[in-house]
Coordinates of C-alpha atoms in Angstrom, one line a residue:
M1 CA 0.0 0.0 0.0
T2 CA 1.2 3.5 -0.8
T3 CA 1.8 5.6 2.2
I4 CA 3.0 9.2 2.9
T5 CA 6.5 7.8 3.2
A6 CA 6.6 6.3 -0.3
D7 CA 8.6 9.3 -1.7
V8 CA 11.2 9.2 1.0
R9 CA 14.2 7.1 0.1
P10 CA 17.7 6.8 1.5
D11 CA 19.1 8.7 -1.5
A12 CA 16.3 11.2 -2.0
A13 CA 18.4 14.2 -1.0
D14 CA 20.6 13.7 -4.1
E15 CA 17.9 12.8 -6.7
P16 CA 16.8 15.2 -9.4
A17 CA 14.1 17.6 -8.5
A18 CA 12.0 16.4 -11.4
A19 CA 11.5 12.8 -10.0
P20 CA 7.9 11.7 -10.4
D21 CA 5.5 12.4 -7.6
P22 CA 3.5 9.6 -6.0
R23 CA -0.1 9.4 -6.9
W24 CA -1.3 11.0 -3.7
A25 CA 0.8 14.1 -4.0
R26 CA -1.3 16.2 -6.3
P27 CA -4.7 15.4 -4.6
G28 CA -3.0 16.1 -1.3
L29 CA -1.8 19.5 -2.5
L30 CA -5.2 20.4 -3.9
A31 CA -6.8 19.4 -0.6
L32 CA -4.3 21.5 1.3
L33 CA -4.8 24.6 -0.8
A34 CA -8.6 24.2 -0.8
G35 CA -8.6 23.9 3.0
T36 CA -6.3 26.9 3.4
A37 CA -8.5 29.0 1.1
G38 CA -11.6 28.0 3.1
L39 CA -9.9 28.9 6.4
Y40 CA -8.6 32.3 5.1
L41 CA -11.6 33.3 2.9
W42 CA -14.6 32.2 5.1
G43 CA -16.4 35.2 6.5
L44 CA -13.5 37.4 5.4
G45 CA -15.4 40.7 5.9
S46 CA -16.4 39.9 9.5
S47 CA -13.6 42.1 10.9
G48 CA -14.8 45.1 8.9
W49 CA -11.9 47.3 8.0
A50 CA -9.6 45.4 10.4
N51 CA -6.8 47.9 10.9
S52 CA -8.4 51.2 9.8
F53 CA -5.0 52.9 9.6
Y54 CA -3.9 50.8 6.6
A55 CA -7.4 50.6 5.3
A56 CA -7.6 54.4 5.1
A57 CA -4.4 54.4 3.1
A58 CA -5.7 51.7 0.8
Q59 CA -8.8 53.8 0.2
A60 CA -6.8 56.9 -0.5
G61 CA -4.9 54.9 -3.1
T62 CA -8.2 54.2 -4.9
Q63 CA -8.9 57.9 -5.0
S64 CA -5.5 59.4 -5.9
W65 CA -2.6 57.8 -7.9
K66 CA -0.1 59.9 -6.0
A67 CA -1.6 58.6 -2.7
W68 CA -1.2 55.1 -4.1
L69 CA 2.4 55.6 -5.1
F70 CA 3.5 57.0 -1.7
G71 CA 1.2 55.1 0.6
S72 CA -0.5 58.3 1.8
L73 CA -3.0 58.1 4.6
D74 CA -5.3 60.5 2.8
A75 CA -6.2 61.4 -0.8
G76 CA -5.0 65.0 -0.1
N77 CA -1.5 63.6 0.4
A78 CA -0.6 65.2 3.8
I79 CA 1.3 62.3 5.2
T80 CA 2.0 58.6 4.5
V81 CA 1.6 55.6 6.7
D82 CA 4.7 54.6 8.8
K83 CA 5.7 51.8 6.4
P84 CA 6.7 51.7 2.8
P85 CA 3.8 51.3 0.4
A86 CA 4.1 47.9 -1.3
A87 CA 1.3 46.4 0.7
M88 CA -0.8 49.5 0.0
W89 CA -0.1 49.1 -3.7
V90 CA -1.7 45.6 -3.7
M91 CA -4.8 46.6 -1.6
G92 CA -5.3 49.8 -3.6
L93 CA -5.2 48.0 -6.9
S94 CA -7.7 45.5 -5.5
G95 CA -10.0 48.3 -4.6
R96 CA -9.7 50.0 -8.0
L97 CA -10.3 46.7 -9.9
F98 CA -13.2 45.3 -7.8
G99 CA -14.6 48.3 -5.9
F100 CA -13.4 49.3 -2.5
N101 CA -15.0 47.6 0.4
E102 CA -14.1 45.4 3.4
F103 CA -13.9 42.2 1.4
T104 CA -11.8 43.6 -1.5
L105 CA -9.5 45.2 1.0
L106 CA -8.8 41.9 2.7
L107 CA -9.0 39.6 -0.3
P108 CA -5.4 40.1 -1.4
Q109 CA -4.1 39.1 2.0
A110 CA -6.1 35.9 2.0
L111 CA -4.9 35.0 -1.5
M112 CA -1.3 35.7 -0.4
G113 CA -1.8 33.2 2.4
V114 CA -2.9 30.5 0.0
A115 CA 0.1 31.4 -2.3
A116 CA 2.5 31.3 0.7
V117 CA 1.4 27.8 1.6
A118 CA 1.7 26.7 -2.0
V119 CA 5.2 28.2 -2.4
L120 CA 6.3 26.7 0.9
Y121 CA 5.1 23.3 -0.3
F122 CA 7.1 23.5 -3.5
T123 CA 10.2 24.8 -1.7
V124 CA 10.2 22.0 0.9
K125 CA 9.3 19.4 -1.7
R126 CA 12.5 20.2 -3.7
S127 CA 14.7 19.0 -0.8
S128 CA 12.5 16.4 1.0
G129 CA 9.7 15.3 -1.2
P130 CA 5.9 16.0 -1.4
G131 CA 5.2 14.4 2.0
A132 CA 7.4 16.9 3.8
G133 CA 5.9 19.7 1.7
L134 CA 2.4 18.8 2.7
I135 CA 3.3 18.7 6.4
A136 CA 5.1 22.1 6.1
G137 CA 2.1 23.6 4.2
A138 CA -0.4 22.3 6.8
V139 CA 1.6 23.6 9.7
L140 CA 1.9 27.1 8.1
A141 CA -1.8 27.2 7.2
L142 CA -2.9 26.2 10.7
T143 CA -0.5 28.5 12.6
P144 CA -2.9 30.9 14.5
V145 CA -1.0 34.1 13.8
A146 CA -0.9 33.2 10.1
T147 CA -4.6 32.8 10.0
L148 CA -4.9 36.2 11.7
M149 CA -2.5 38.0 9.4
F150 CA -3.7 36.5 6.2
R151 CA -7.2 37.8 7.0
Y152 CA -5.9 41.3 8.0
D153 CA -4.7 44.4 6.2
N154 CA -1.3 44.8 7.9
P155 CA 1.8 44.5 5.6
D156 CA 2.9 41.2 7.2
A157 CA 0.9 39.1 4.7
L158 CA 2.8 40.4 1.7
L159 CA 6.1 40.2 3.7
V160 CA 5.7 36.5 4.5
L161 CA 4.7 35.6 0.9
L162 CA 7.8 37.5 -0.5
L163 CA 10.1 35.9 2.1
V164 CA 8.9 32.4 1.2
V165 CA 9.3 33.1 -2.5
A166 CA 12.9 34.3 -1.7
A167 CA 13.5 30.9 0.0
Y168 CA 12.2 29.1 -3.0
C169 CA 14.5 31.1 -5.3
T170 CA 17.5 30.3 -3.1
M171 CA 16.8 26.6 -3.1
R172 CA 16.7 26.7 -6.9
A173 CA 20.0 28.5 -6.9
I174 CA 21.6 26.0 -4.6
E175 CA 20.7 23.1 -6.9
N176 CA 23.1 24.1 -9.6
G177 CA 24.8 27.3 -8.3
S178 CA 22.6 29.5 -10.4
T179 CA 23.5 33.2 -10.4
R180 CA 20.2 34.0 -12.1
W181 CA 18.2 32.4 -9.2
M182 CA 20.3 34.3 -6.7
A183 CA 19.6 37.5 -8.5
L184 CA 15.9 36.7 -8.3
T185 CA 16.3 36.1 -4.6
G186 CA 17.8 39.5 -4.1
C187 CA 15.0 41.1 -6.2
V188 CA 12.3 39.5 -4.1
I189 CA 14.0 40.5 -0.8
G190 CA 14.3 44.1 -2.1
F191 CA 10.5 44.2 -2.6
A192 CA 10.1 42.7 0.8
F193 CA 12.1 45.7 2.1
L194 CA 9.5 47.9 0.4
T195 CA 6.9 46.1 2.4
K196 CA 8.3 46.2 5.9
M197 CA 11.8 47.5 5.6
L198 CA 14.7 46.0 7.6
Q199 CA 12.6 43.0 8.8
A200 CA 13.0 41.6 5.3
F201 CA 16.7 41.2 5.8
L202 CA 16.4 38.9 8.9
I203 CA 16.3 35.9 6.6
V204 CA 19.3 36.9 4.6
P205 CA 21.9 35.2 6.8
G206 CA 20.2 31.8 6.6
L207 CA 19.8 32.1 2.8
A208 CA 23.3 33.2 2.2
L209 CA 24.8 30.5 4.5
A210 CA 22.9 27.7 2.8
F211 CA 24.0 28.8 -0.6
L212 CA 27.6 29.4 0.5
V213 CA 27.8 25.9 2.0
A214 CA 25.9 23.8 -0.4
A215 CA 25.9 25.3 -3.9
P216 CA 27.8 22.8 -6.2
I217 CA 30.2 25.4 -7.7
G218 CA 33.6 26.8 -6.6
L219 CA 34.0 29.1 -3.7
W220 CA 34.6 32.2 -5.8
K221 CA 31.6 31.6 -8.0
R222 CA 29.5 31.1 -4.9
L223 CA 30.7 34.4 -3.5
G224 CA 30.2 36.1 -6.9
A225 CA 26.6 34.8 -7.1
L226 CA 25.9 36.1 -3.5
L227 CA 27.3 39.5 -4.6
V228 CA 25.0 39.6 -7.6
G229 CA 22.1 38.8 -5.2
G230 CA 23.1 41.6 -2.9
V231 CA 23.3 44.1 -5.8
T232 CA 19.9 43.1 -7.1
M233 CA 18.5 43.4 -3.6
V234 CA 19.8 47.0 -3.3
V235 CA 18.5 47.9 -6.7
S236 CA 15.0 46.5 -6.2
A237 CA 14.7 48.3 -2.9
G238 CA 16.7 51.4 -3.8
W239 CA 14.8 52.6 -6.8
Y240 CA 11.9 53.6 -4.7
V241 CA 14.1 55.1 -2.0
A242 CA 15.7 57.2 -4.8
L243 CA 12.3 58.1 -6.2
V244 CA 11.1 59.5 -2.8
S245 CA 14.4 61.3 -2.3
L246 CA 14.4 63.0 -5.7
W247 CA 10.7 63.9 -5.7
P248 CA 10.2 67.5 -4.5
A249 CA 9.2 67.3 -0.9
D250 CA 6.6 70.0 -1.2
S251 CA 4.7 68.1 -3.8
R252 CA 4.5 64.7 -2.0
P253 CA 3.2 63.6 1.4
Y254 CA 5.5 63.7 4.4
I255 CA 7.1 60.3 5.2
A256 CA 5.5 59.4 8.5
G257 CA 7.8 58.0 11.2
S258 CA 10.8 59.8 9.9
T259 CA 12.4 62.9 11.5
D260 CA 13.5 64.5 8.3
N261 CA 10.9 63.5 5.7
S262 CA 13.2 60.7 4.4
L263 CA 12.4 57.1 3.6
L264 CA 15.9 56.0 4.3
Q265 CA 15.9 57.7 7.8
L266 CA 12.5 55.9 8.4
A267 CA 14.2 52.6 7.6
L268 CA 17.2 53.1 9.8
G269 CA 15.5 55.0 12.6
Y270 CA 11.9 54.4 13.6
N271 CA 11.6 51.1 11.7
G272 CA 15.2 50.1 12.3
I273 CA 17.5 50.9 15.2
Q274 CA 14.7 52.3 17.4
R275 CA 12.9 48.9 17.0
I276 CA 16.0 47.1 18.3
V277 CA 17.3 49.3 21.1
G278 CA 14.1 51.1 22.0
G279 CA 14.1 53.8 24.7
G280 CA 14.5 51.6 27.7
D281 CA 10.8 50.9 28.3
H282 CA 10.5 47.1 28.0
G283 CA 7.4 46.4 26.0
G284 CA 6.4 50.0 26.4
G285 CA 3.4 51.7 24.9
P286 CA 0.0 52.6 26.0
G287 CA -3.0 50.3 26.6
G288 CA -3.3 46.6 26.3
G289 CA -2.9 43.8 28.8
H290 CA 0.0 43.6 31.1
G291 CA 2.1 40.7 32.3
P292 CA 3.1 39.9 35.9
D293 CA 6.2 42.1 35.5
G294 CA 4.1 45.0 34.4
S295 CA 5.3 44.8 30.8
N296 CA 2.8 45.6 28.1
L297 CA 1.8 42.4 26.3
F298 CA 0.6 44.3 23.2
F299 CA 4.3 45.3 22.8
G300 CA 5.9 41.9 23.4
G301 CA 6.3 41.9 27.1
E302 CA 9.8 41.7 28.7
P303 CA 12.6 41.1 26.2
G304 CA 14.7 37.9 26.7
I305 CA 15.2 34.4 25.7
G306 CA 11.7 33.3 26.9
R307 CA 9.8 35.9 25.0
M308 CA 8.8 33.5 22.1
F309 CA 7.1 31.3 24.7
G310 CA 5.7 34.0 26.9
P311 CA 2.2 35.4 27.5
S312 CA 2.5 37.8 24.6
F313 CA 4.0 35.7 21.8
G314 CA 3.4 32.1 22.9
T315 CA 0.0 31.4 21.4
E316 CA 0.7 33.2 18.2
S317 CA 3.3 30.8 16.6
S318 CA 5.2 28.8 19.2
W319 CA 2.9 25.7 19.1
L320 CA 5.4 23.6 17.2
L321 CA 8.5 25.7 17.9
P322 CA 9.9 23.1 20.3
A323 CA 9.4 20.4 17.8
A324 CA 11.0 22.5 15.1
I325 CA 14.1 23.0 17.2
I326 CA 14.4 19.3 18.0
G327 CA 13.8 18.5 14.4
L328 CA 16.5 20.9 13.2
L329 CA 19.1 19.5 15.5
A330 CA 18.2 15.9 14.6
G331 CA 18.1 16.7 10.9
L332 CA 21.5 18.3 10.9
W333 CA 22.9 15.3 12.8
L334 CA 21.4 12.8 10.4
T335 CA 22.5 14.6 7.2
W336 CA 25.9 16.1 8.1
R337 CA 27.7 13.7 5.8
T338 CA 26.0 15.4 2.8
A339 CA 26.9 19.0 4.0
R340 CA 28.4 20.0 0.7
T341 CA 26.0 18.3 -1.7
G342 CA 22.8 17.4 0.1
R343 CA 19.7 19.4 -0.5
V344 CA 18.3 18.4 2.9
W345 CA 21.3 19.8 4.7
A346 CA 21.1 23.0 2.7
S347 CA 17.4 23.4 3.4
L348 CA 17.9 22.8 7.1
L349 CA 20.6 25.6 7.1
L350 CA 18.3 27.9 5.3
W351 CA 15.2 27.4 7.4
G352 CA 17.2 27.1 10.6
G353 CA 19.1 30.3 9.9
W354 CA 15.7 32.0 9.2
L355 CA 14.2 30.8 12.4
L356 CA 17.2 31.4 14.8
V357 CA 18.1 34.9 13.6
T358 CA 14.5 36.1 13.4
A359 CA 13.6 34.6 16.8
A360 CA 16.7 36.1 18.4
V361 CA 16.0 39.6 17.1
F362 CA 12.3 39.4 18.2
S363 CA 13.3 38.0 21.6
F364 CA 15.8 40.7 22.5
M365 CA 14.7 43.8 20.7
D366 CA 13.9 46.5 23.2
G367 CA 11.8 48.8 21.0
T368 CA 8.3 48.4 19.5
V369 CA 7.4 44.8 18.8
H370 CA 4.0 43.3 18.5
P371 CA 2.8 39.7 18.9
Y372 CA 1.7 39.4 15.3
Y373 CA 5.3 40.0 14.1
T374 CA 5.8 36.3 14.9
V375 CA 4.0 35.4 11.6
A376 CA 7.5 35.8 10.1
L377 CA 8.6 32.7 12.1
A378 CA 5.7 30.5 10.9
P379 CA 7.2 29.4 7.5
A380 CA 10.5 28.4 9.1
I381 CA 8.9 26.5 11.9
A382 CA 6.6 24.7 9.4
A383 CA 9.4 23.9 7.0
L384 CA 11.7 22.5 9.7
V385 CA 8.8 20.3 11.1
G386 CA 8.1 19.0 7.6
I387 CA 11.7 18.3 6.6
S388 CA 12.7 16.7 9.9
V389 CA 9.7 14.5 10.1
A390 CA 10.3 13.3 6.6
E391 CA 14.0 12.5 7.4
L392 CA 13.1 10.7 10.6
L393 CA 10.4 8.7 8.8
R394 CA 13.0 7.6 6.3
R395 CA 14.8 6.0 9.2
K396 CA 11.8 4.8 11.1
G397 CA 13.3 1.3 11.2
T398 CA 15.9 2.6 13.7
W399 CA 15.0 3.3 17.3
P400 CA 16.8 6.7 17.5
A401 CA 14.6 8.0 14.7
R402 CA 11.4 6.6 16.3
L403 CA 12.4 8.0 19.7
T404 CA 13.1 11.4 18.2
L405 CA 9.7 11.5 16.5
A406 CA 8.0 10.4 19.7
V407 CA 9.8 13.1 21.7
M408 CA 8.8 15.8 19.1
L409 CA 5.1 14.7 19.4
A410 CA 5.1 14.4 23.2
V411 CA 6.8 17.8 23.6
T412 CA 4.3 19.3 21.2
G413 CA 1.4 17.9 23.3
V414 CA 2.8 19.1 26.6
W415 CA 3.5 22.6 25.2
A416 CA 0.0 22.8 23.6
F417 CA -1.5 21.9 27.1
A418 CA 0.5 24.8 28.6
L419 CA -0.7 27.2 25.9
L420 CA -4.3 26.1 26.1
N421 CA -4.2 26.5 29.8
R422 CA -3.7 30.2 29.3
T423 CA -7.4 30.4 28.3
P424 CA -8.8 27.7 30.6
D425 CA -12.5 28.6 30.0
W426 CA -12.2 28.1 26.3
W427 CA -12.9 24.5 25.3
P428 CA -11.4 23.3 28.6
A429 CA -11.4 19.6 27.6
L430 CA -9.3 20.3 24.5
R431 CA -6.0 20.6 26.4
W432 CA -6.5 17.3 28.2
I433 CA -7.4 15.5 24.9
V434 CA -4.4 16.9 23.1
L435 CA -2.1 16.1 26.0
A436 CA -3.3 12.5 26.5
G437 CA -3.6 11.8 22.8
S438 CA -0.1 13.1 22.0
I439 CA 1.6 11.1 24.7
I440 CA -0.2 7.9 23.9
V441 CA 0.5 8.2 20.2
A442 CA 4.1 9.1 21.0
V443 CA 4.5 5.8 22.9
V444 CA 3.0 4.0 19.9
V445 CA 5.4 5.8 17.5
A446 CA 8.4 4.8 19.6
I447 CA 7.6 1.1 19.7
G448 CA 5.5 0.3 16.6
L449 CA 6.0 2.8 13.8
H450 CA 8.5 0.6 11.9
R451 CA 5.8 -2.0 11.2
P452 CA 4.5 -1.7 7.6
G453 CA 0.9 -1.6 6.6
R454 CA -2.2 0.3 7.4
A455 CA -1.3 0.6 11.1
T456 CA 1.5 3.0 10.1
V457 CA -0.9 5.2 8.2
A458 CA -3.2 5.2 11.2
I459 CA -0.4 6.2 13.5
L460 CA 0.7 9.0 11.3
A461 CA -2.8 10.3 11.0
A462 CA -3.2 10.2 14.8
A463 CA 0.1 12.0 15.2
A464 CA -1.0 14.8 12.8
L465 CA -4.4 15.1 14.5
F466 CA -2.9 15.5 18.0
G467 CA 0.1 17.5 16.9
L468 CA -2.0 20.1 14.9
G469 CA -5.2 19.9 16.9
A470 CA -4.5 22.8 19.3
P471 CA -3.2 25.4 16.8
A472 CA -6.0 24.3 14.4
A473 CA -8.6 25.0 17.0
Y474 CA -7.0 28.4 17.7
S475 CA -7.0 29.2 14.0
I476 CA -10.7 28.2 13.6
E477 CA -11.5 30.5 16.5
T478 CA -9.5 33.3 14.9
M479 CA -11.3 32.7 11.6
S480 CA -14.8 32.8 13.2
S481 CA -14.3 36.0 15.3
A482 CA -13.8 39.6 14.4
H483 CA -10.4 41.2 15.0
T484 CA -9.9 45.0 14.7
G485 CA -7.4 47.7 15.6
P486 CA -3.7 48.4 15.0
V487 CA -2.7 45.6 17.4
T488 CA -4.6 42.4 17.7
T489 CA -4.0 38.7 18.6
S490 CA -5.2 35.4 17.4
G491 CA -7.4 32.9 19.2
P492 CA -9.9 33.4 21.9
A493 CA -10.1 36.5 24.2
K494 CA -7.6 36.3 27.0
P495 CA -8.8 36.5 30.6
D496 CA -7.4 39.9 31.1
G497 CA -8.9 41.3 27.9
F498 CA -5.6 41.3 26.1
G499 CA -6.2 40.8 22.4
G500 CA -8.5 38.1 21.1
P501 CA -11.7 38.4 19.0
G502 CA -13.3 41.7 18.8
G503 CA -10.5 43.2 20.9
H504 CA -8.2 46.0 19.8
G505 CA -5.1 47.5 21.1
P506 CA -4.4 51.1 21.8
G507 CA -6.2 53.5 19.5
G508 CA -8.9 51.1 18.4
R509 CA -12.1 52.1 16.6
G510 CA -14.0 55.0 17.8
G511 CA -17.8 55.2 18.0
D512 CA -20.2 56.3 15.3
N513 CA -21.1 59.9 14.9
A514 CA -23.6 60.4 12.2
A515 CA -23.7 64.2 12.6
L516 CA -19.9 64.4 12.2
E517 CA -20.0 62.2 9.2
A518 CA -22.6 64.4 7.5
L519 CA -20.6 67.5 8.4
V520 CA -17.4 66.4 6.7
Q521 CA -19.1 64.9 3.7
D522 CA -20.7 68.3 3.0
T523 CA -17.4 69.8 2.0
D524 CA -15.3 70.2 -1.2
N525 CA -12.0 71.2 0.4
R526 CA -8.7 69.3 -0.2
W527 CA -9.1 68.1 3.4
A528 CA -12.6 68.0 4.8
A529 CA -11.1 68.1 8.3
A530 CA -7.9 67.8 10.2
A531 CA -7.2 66.1 13.6
V532 CA -4.2 65.1 15.7
G533 CA -3.2 61.5 14.9
S534 CA -4.8 58.8 12.8
F535 CA -7.0 57.6 15.6
Q536 CA -9.5 60.5 15.0
V537 CA -9.6 60.3 11.2
G538 CA -9.1 56.7 10.1
D539 CA -12.6 55.3 10.6
L540 CA -14.1 58.7 9.6
E541 CA -12.3 58.6 6.3
L542 CA -13.5 55.1 5.6
K543 CA -17.1 55.8 6.4
T544 CA -17.3 59.1 4.5
G545 CA -14.8 58.6 1.7
T546 CA -13.4 62.1 2.4
S547 CA -9.8 63.2 2.7
L548 CA -8.9 64.0 6.3
M549 CA -5.5 65.3 7.5
A550 CA -3.8 63.3 10.3
I551 CA -1.7 65.9 12.0
G552 CA 1.5 64.2 13.3
G553 CA 0.8 60.9 11.5
F554 CA -0.2 57.7 13.4
S555 CA 0.1 58.9 17.0
G556 CA 0.4 62.7 16.4
G557 CA 4.2 62.8 17.1
D558 CA 5.5 63.4 13.6
P559 CA 6.7 67.0 12.8
S560 CA 4.2 67.5 10.0
P561 CA 2.6 69.8 9.1
T562 CA 4.4 72.7 10.9
L563 CA 2.3 75.4 12.4
A564 CA 3.2 77.7 9.5
Q565 CA 2.2 75.1 6.9
F566 CA -1.1 74.4 8.6
Q567 CA -1.8 78.1 8.9
Q568 CA -1.2 78.5 5.2
D569 CA -3.4 75.6 4.4
V570 CA -6.2 77.2 6.4
A571 CA -5.6 80.6 4.8
D572 CA -5.8 78.9 1.3
G573 CA -9.1 77.2 2.2
Q574 CA -7.5 73.8 2.0
V575 CA -8.8 72.6 5.4
R576 CA -12.4 73.1 6.5
Y577 CA -12.7 71.7 10.0
F578 CA -10.5 70.8 12.9
I579 CA -11.7 67.8 15.0
A580 CA -10.5 68.2 18.6
G581 CA -12.2 65.0 19.8
N582 CA -13.6 64.1 23.2
D583 CA -11.5 64.2 26.3
K584 CA -13.3 61.0 27.5
E585 CA -11.7 59.1 24.6
G586 CA -8.2 57.8 24.7
G587 CA -5.6 58.6 22.1
P588 CA -3.0 61.1 21.3
M589 CA -5.2 64.2 21.9
N590 CA -4.6 63.6 25.6
H591 CA -0.9 63.5 25.2
R592 CA -0.2 66.0 22.4
T593 CA 3.3 67.5 22.1
G594 CA 5.3 69.4 19.5
V595 CA 3.7 70.7 16.4
A596 CA 0.4 68.9 17.2
N597 CA 0.2 70.9 20.4
D598 CA 1.1 74.2 18.6
I599 CA -1.6 73.7 16.0
T600 CA -4.2 72.7 18.5
T601 CA -3.4 75.7 20.7
W602 CA -3.6 78.0 17.7
V603 CA -6.9 76.6 16.6
E604 CA -8.4 77.0 20.1
Q605 CA -7.2 80.6 20.3
H606 CA -8.5 81.7 16.9
F607 CA -11.7 79.7 16.1
T608 CA -14.9 79.0 17.9
K609 CA -15.6 75.5 19.0
M610 CA -18.9 73.7 18.4
D611 CA -20.4 70.4 19.5
V612 CA -21.1 67.9 16.8
G613 CA -22.7 64.8 18.1
G614 CA -20.6 64.9 21.3
T615 CA -17.4 65.7 19.4
T616 CA -15.6 69.1 19.7
V617 CA -15.1 70.6 16.2
Y618 CA -13.8 74.0 15.0
D619 CA -14.9 75.5 11.7
L620 CA -11.8 76.9 10.2
Q621 CA -13.7 78.8 7.5
P622 CA -16.8 80.0 9.3
H623 CA -17.7 82.5 6.6
A624 CA -17.1 80.3 3.6

């Protein structure tokens, strides 16, 4: 009988990539992709606009090509979002092609998720066969944070897809030392930089090490190919940096998050060094749940080696992280003899480097870091699980291989129990079922997996069921619940209100105000209104389709516009209203500083306030 191990042979690592697939491979892939599509597309609009900050920018991109090009938060092009615009390009084009609404906003991310699973399958398959590819794809698809981000409008969905494509290109390059494939790797990583800046480079050490060690060409040719990849990476990212630098600053939006209206400074500062070294506040930032040490869980909690398993990050992507680490060590030990020629060794170096470097940076960075960042770990965890399981199944006739598989499964069950215990009122029996089932099946794997026949298939099916049951349940809960706000988490709501369905982090959605909506819609100014920070304007822009100026960008701290610039805009009739908000609401209005404070003070001194549905508004052109 054909089983999932039929493609795994002692010499599989050195066979041509074009070896025929077993009969079950294509149906298995189709089932995987269909299931992934169902998980990511079902009820896709239930979260509304999800993160209204990026949704507003996507809407602006459907109204103005300049706003689309620069990733502006508003069609009037006052200021951009605090990330480069590649993800906004995709969402904006979707809105232009299919009409802009909640579904078309989130559709590209869901399709990117399906594509990422497919590309991961084909990447892992090249080194370890379709069985390993199916395992890897299933693990990625069912990782809770992946389900969250592939149904959300943050840039992370596009980032993950591009990084997985870069891994595929690198594996193709390793097979024959291809410079062309390394150039494509660099090109893809460059566009990943235009999605989320320096985070795209975290996988580069793993990719470069794998190629340098395993590509079947001379050392100098390997170094030359890596150099070509580096050049194409710089070019594919640098063209846009150059475009922004050369474009006259007074005819484009201000680059949010930067101190000097520079995309390069944004990459190296706010989205670079500041994310690593921070300002000394461990897991700082307003709002959100707090851990026992007082650290803010929305911002990663306390930095350190345990962060990946802690209360902030643990349930996002660490379900199979212990198994992946065990599998990585076992796989390297089993395949070290083929270090220079074996694809398995190369793939373990690639995915292991991806995992270890990214996890280390996320663990110890002292600046802004959110739980959903860990979606970048999911492909590496999934690949390492798939590859190591396939390698161990090849050797299932030996007791060390069976024992290692048993340990991986048992550890996964114990860790799933610990993670599920963090939400004890949600499906309370699940943690006990997973724990008991994993341990029982682990014992069976250790003593009986080597026996051929249908029993082996049943054991493998049970191992998959108990190994993936807990993250699958979390992913289904994520799919079936609404998630909104700039910071959100997967799975059920936590006991302290941190994250979960329907929850949102600092600066979540404000309430409805029909009177205010009608007021701003009845204008024909470049900006219907201005307010400090995106918290006041994001949802209002989406509801009314008008252009609203977010003074100071996301949180009101950016030095744009200056008081003089704002005064000139008002004098020119460019801005009609100033929305001061409600002191009962949270957000940056209660903590304004710098130019935001100067502008607010000037407005309060020179214009008369009025109450619009409970919101304080100033008419900047009362006689217009």
